[in-house]
């Protein structure tokens, strides 16, 4: 299968740059592979079947960079399918399961935009919502009867070793795209996808509280470090001297907020055991998020439906150094868990009476999100649930060039 689908350059010629020129360049046929392009939640990614990629994982990076269009010093990724922001610079690989309790394996890859980073260190909760539909559409998950109206795919995320259950409607053997469910940050409506993250605590560090403390202090700022879905760091807007309802553009324009948050994030990454020194902390984890109590009178919060009547807290997250335009699902999962940790920075901004008894309602930069968390009798987190939408945008062959 690999030899049939992975096309190596098969023709080369020497062509002069211009009449009379003594300099030459080598032309090659582009490489290509079967691929698909999906929106998952508020992100997009190129999807590959693992069986179509080179068997050696070390050979994947140059393919992914060229497909996405990285590195691009202009930050636009015009020569690939990236979109110049972290939520659009992603690749997902889906293949046969290596886990007894899963139907498919799923590997998430985050790519740098202006640099050559190819990061396997974390999962993407938003793109997780497209994995089940891709598995059905790509015939990696066999449907149990000839004409089912729904599917439930058990997904093994290889980045974290965790299991995700994805349930969604099916029509004519494909994942349904149309529906009446809407998520903030995505225009229109689509079919609802239920994601149950099973035993999500300790995704990377093996511990709910990786530092052993509920609160640590970095750069004179109190922070709660928690590992659910992905390692996360939560700091209060009040301690940073900023408003909790800043827009992504306002966060970017602030004179020193982004460097300060990155300093806190890197120090937390070392204390969480993710890296031995701050310079070695990956760009993707830990995630860092500003939290704040919702107001009752702020005009912007009223306009956005993010007052204390509408949401339990305000959250503004960063993703690979950029303000996220919504909220990473793994950050939402960690928030839903942290609110149940007494004295945490998250619990400190949330009222005892939730606006929705089904879970935690988060006010993010593009709207609101409800996240449910389930705990056993001993208070241990057993699962967390979110609802998203996803859609296949393209399927065919994707091309890339190798200039090396």
Coordinates of N, CA and C in Angstrom, one line a residue, residues 200-279:
X200 N -9.5 11.7 32.0 CA -8.6 12.7 31.3 C -7.5 13.2 32.2
X201 N -7.6 13.0 33.5 CA -6.5 13.6 34.3 C -5.2 13.0 34.1
X202 N -4.1 13.8 34.2 CA -2.7 13.2 34.0 C -2.4 12.9 32.6
X203 N -2.8 13.7 31.7 CA -2.7 13.3 30.2 C -1.2 13.2 29.8
X204 N -0.4 14.1 30.4 CA 1.1 14.1 30.1 C 1.9 13.8 31.3
X205 N 1.6 14.4 32.4 CA 2.4 14.3 33.6 C 2.0 13.1 34.5
X206 N 0.8 12.5 34.3 CA 0.4 11.4 35.1 C -0.3 11.9 36.4
X207 N -0.5 13.2 36.6 CA -1.1 13.7 37.8 C -2.1 14.8 37.5
X208 N -3.1 14.8 38.4 CA -4.1 15.9 38.2 C -3.4 17.3 38.6
X209 N -2.6 17.3 39.7 CA -1.9 18.4 40.1 C -0.4 18.1 40.0
X210 N 0.2 18.4 38.9 CA 1.6 17.9 38.6 C 2.7 18.5 39.6
X211 N 2.5 19.7 40.1 CA 3.5 20.3 41.0 C 3.3 19.8 42.4
X212 N 2.2 19.1 42.7 CA 1.9 18.7 44.1 C 1.2 19.8 44.9
X213 N 1.0 21.0 44.3 CA 0.4 22.1 44.9 C -0.9 22.6 44.2
X214 N -1.9 23.1 45.0 CA -3.0 23.7 44.3 C -2.7 25.0 43.7
X215 N -1.8 25.8 44.4 CA -1.4 27.1 43.9 C 0.1 27.2 44.0
X216 N 0.7 27.7 42.9 CA 2.2 28.0 42.9 C 2.3 29.5 42.5
X217 N 3.4 30.1 42.7 CA 3.7 31.5 42.4 C 4.8 31.6 41.4
X218 N 4.5 32.2 40.3 CA 5.5 32.5 39.2 C 5.5 34.0 38.9
X219 N 6.6 34.6 38.9 CA 6.7 36.1 38.6 C 5.7 36.8 39.5
X220 N 5.6 36.5 40.8 CA 4.7 37.2 41.7 C 3.3 37.0 41.3
X221 N 2.9 36.0 40.6 CA 1.6 35.7 40.1 C 1.1 34.3 40.6
X222 N 0.0 34.3 41.3 CA -0.5 33.0 41.7 C -1.1 32.2 40.5
X223 N -0.8 30.9 40.5 CA -1.2 30.1 39.3 C -1.6 28.7 39.8
X224 N -2.6 28.1 39.2 CA -2.9 26.7 39.4 C -2.5 25.9 38.2
X225 N -1.7 24.9 38.4 CA -1.2 24.0 37.4 C -2.0 22.7 37.5
X226 N -2.6 22.3 36.4 CA -3.5 21.1 36.4 C -3.4 20.4 35.1
X227 N -3.4 19.1 35.1 CA -3.3 18.3 33.9 C -4.5 17.5 33.6
X228 N -5.4 18.0 32.8 CA -6.6 17.3 32.3 C -6.8 17.6 30.8
X229 N -6.7 16.6 30.0 CA -6.7 16.8 28.6 C -5.4 17.3 28.0
X230 N -4.8 18.3 28.6 CA -3.5 18.8 28.4 C -3.0 19.5 29.7
X231 N -1.8 19.6 30.0 CA -1.3 20.4 31.1 C -1.7 21.8 30.9
X232 N -2.2 22.5 31.9 CA -2.7 23.9 31.8 C -2.3 24.7 33.0
X233 N -2.1 26.0 32.8 CA -1.8 26.9 33.9 C -2.9 28.0 33.9
X234 N -3.5 28.2 35.1 CA -4.6 29.2 35.2 C -4.2 30.3 36.1
X235 N -4.2 31.5 35.6 CA -3.9 32.7 36.4 C -5.1 33.7 36.3
X236 N -5.3 34.4 37.4 CA -6.4 35.3 37.4 C -6.1 36.7 36.8
X237 N -7.1 37.2 36.0 CA -6.9 38.5 35.4 C -6.6 39.6 36.4
X238 N -7.2 39.5 37.6 CA -7.0 40.5 38.7 C -5.6 40.5 39.1
X239 N -4.9 39.4 39.2 CA -3.5 39.4 39.6 C -2.6 39.9 38.5
X240 N -3.0 39.9 37.2 CA -2.3 40.4 36.1 C -2.5 41.9 35.9
X241 N -3.5 42.4 36.5 CA -3.9 43.8 36.4 C -4.6 44.1 35.1
X242 N -5.3 43.1 34.5 CA -6.0 43.3 33.3 C -7.5 42.9 33.4
X243 N -8.3 43.3 32.4 CA -9.7 42.9 32.4 C -9.8 41.4 32.0
X244 N -10.8 40.7 32.4 CA -11.0 39.3 32.1 C -11.7 39.2 30.7
X245 N -12.2 40.3 30.1 CA -12.9 40.2 28.9 C -12.2 40.8 27.7
X246 N -10.8 40.8 27.8 CA -10.0 41.3 26.7 C -10.3 40.5 25.4
X247 N -10.2 41.2 24.3 CA -10.3 40.5 23.0 C -8.9 39.9 22.6
X248 N -8.8 39.0 21.7 CA -7.5 38.5 21.3 C -6.6 39.7 20.8
X249 N -7.2 40.6 20.0 CA -6.4 41.7 19.6 C -5.9 42.6 20.7
X250 N -6.7 42.8 21.7 CA -6.3 43.6 22.9 C -5.2 42.9 23.7
X251 N -5.2 41.6 23.7 CA -4.2 40.8 24.4 C -2.9 41.0 23.6
X252 N -2.9 40.9 22.3 CA -1.7 41.0 21.5 C -1.1 42.4 21.6
X253 N -2.0 43.4 21.6 CA -1.6 44.8 21.7 C -1.1 45.3 23.0
X254 N -1.4 44.5 24.1 CA -0.9 44.9 25.4 C 0.6 45.0 25.4
X255 N 1.2 46.0 26.1 CA 2.7 46.1 26.0 C 3.5 45.0 26.6
X256 N 3.0 44.3 27.6 CA 3.9 43.3 28.2 C 3.1 42.0 28.6
X257 N 1.9 41.9 28.3 CA 1.1 40.7 28.7 C 1.5 39.4 28.2
X258 N 1.7 39.4 26.8 CA 2.2 38.1 26.2 C 3.5 37.6 26.7
X259 N 4.5 38.5 26.8 CA 5.8 38.0 27.4 C 5.7 37.5 28.8
X260 N 4.9 38.2 29.6 CA 4.7 37.8 31.0 C 4.0 36.5 31.1
X261 N 3.0 36.3 30.3 CA 2.3 35.0 30.3 C 3.2 33.9 29.9
X262 N 4.0 34.1 28.9 CA 4.9 33.1 28.4 C 6.0 32.7 29.5
X263 N 6.4 33.7 30.2 CA 7.4 33.5 31.3 C 6.8 32.6 32.3
X264 N 5.5 33.0 32.7 CA 4.8 32.1 33.7 C 4.6 30.7 33.2
X265 N 4.2 30.6 32.0 CA 4.0 29.3 31.4 C 5.2 28.4 31.4
X266 N 6.3 29.0 31.0 CA 7.6 28.2 30.9 C 8.1 27.8 32.3
X267 N 8.0 28.7 33.3 CA 8.3 28.3 34.6 C 7.4 27.2 35.2
X268 N 6.1 27.3 34.9 CA 5.2 26.3 35.3 C 5.5 25.0 34.6
X269 N 5.9 25.0 33.3 CA 6.3 23.8 32.6 C 7.4 23.1 33.2
X270 N 8.4 23.8 33.7 CA 9.5 23.2 34.4 C 9.1 22.5 35.7
X271 N 8.3 23.3 36.5 CA 7.8 22.8 37.8 C 6.9 21.6 37.6
X272 N 6.2 21.5 36.5 CA 5.3 20.4 36.2 C 6.0 19.2 35.7
X273 N 7.3 19.3 35.4 CA 8.1 18.2 35.0 C 8.1 18.0 33.5
X274 N 7.6 19.0 32.7 CA 7.5 18.8 31.3 C 8.8 19.0 30.6
X275 N 9.7 19.9 31.2 CA 11.0 20.1 30.6 C 11.9 20.4 31.8
X276 N 13.3 20.3 31.6 CA 14.2 20.5 32.6 C 14.6 22.0 32.8
X277 N 14.4 22.8 31.7 CA 14.7 24.2 31.8 C 13.6 25.0 31.0
X278 N 13.5 26.3 31.2 CA 12.4 27.0 30.6 C 12.6 27.1 29.1
X279 N 13.8 27.1 28.6 CA 14.0 27.2 27.1 C 13.5 26.0 26.4

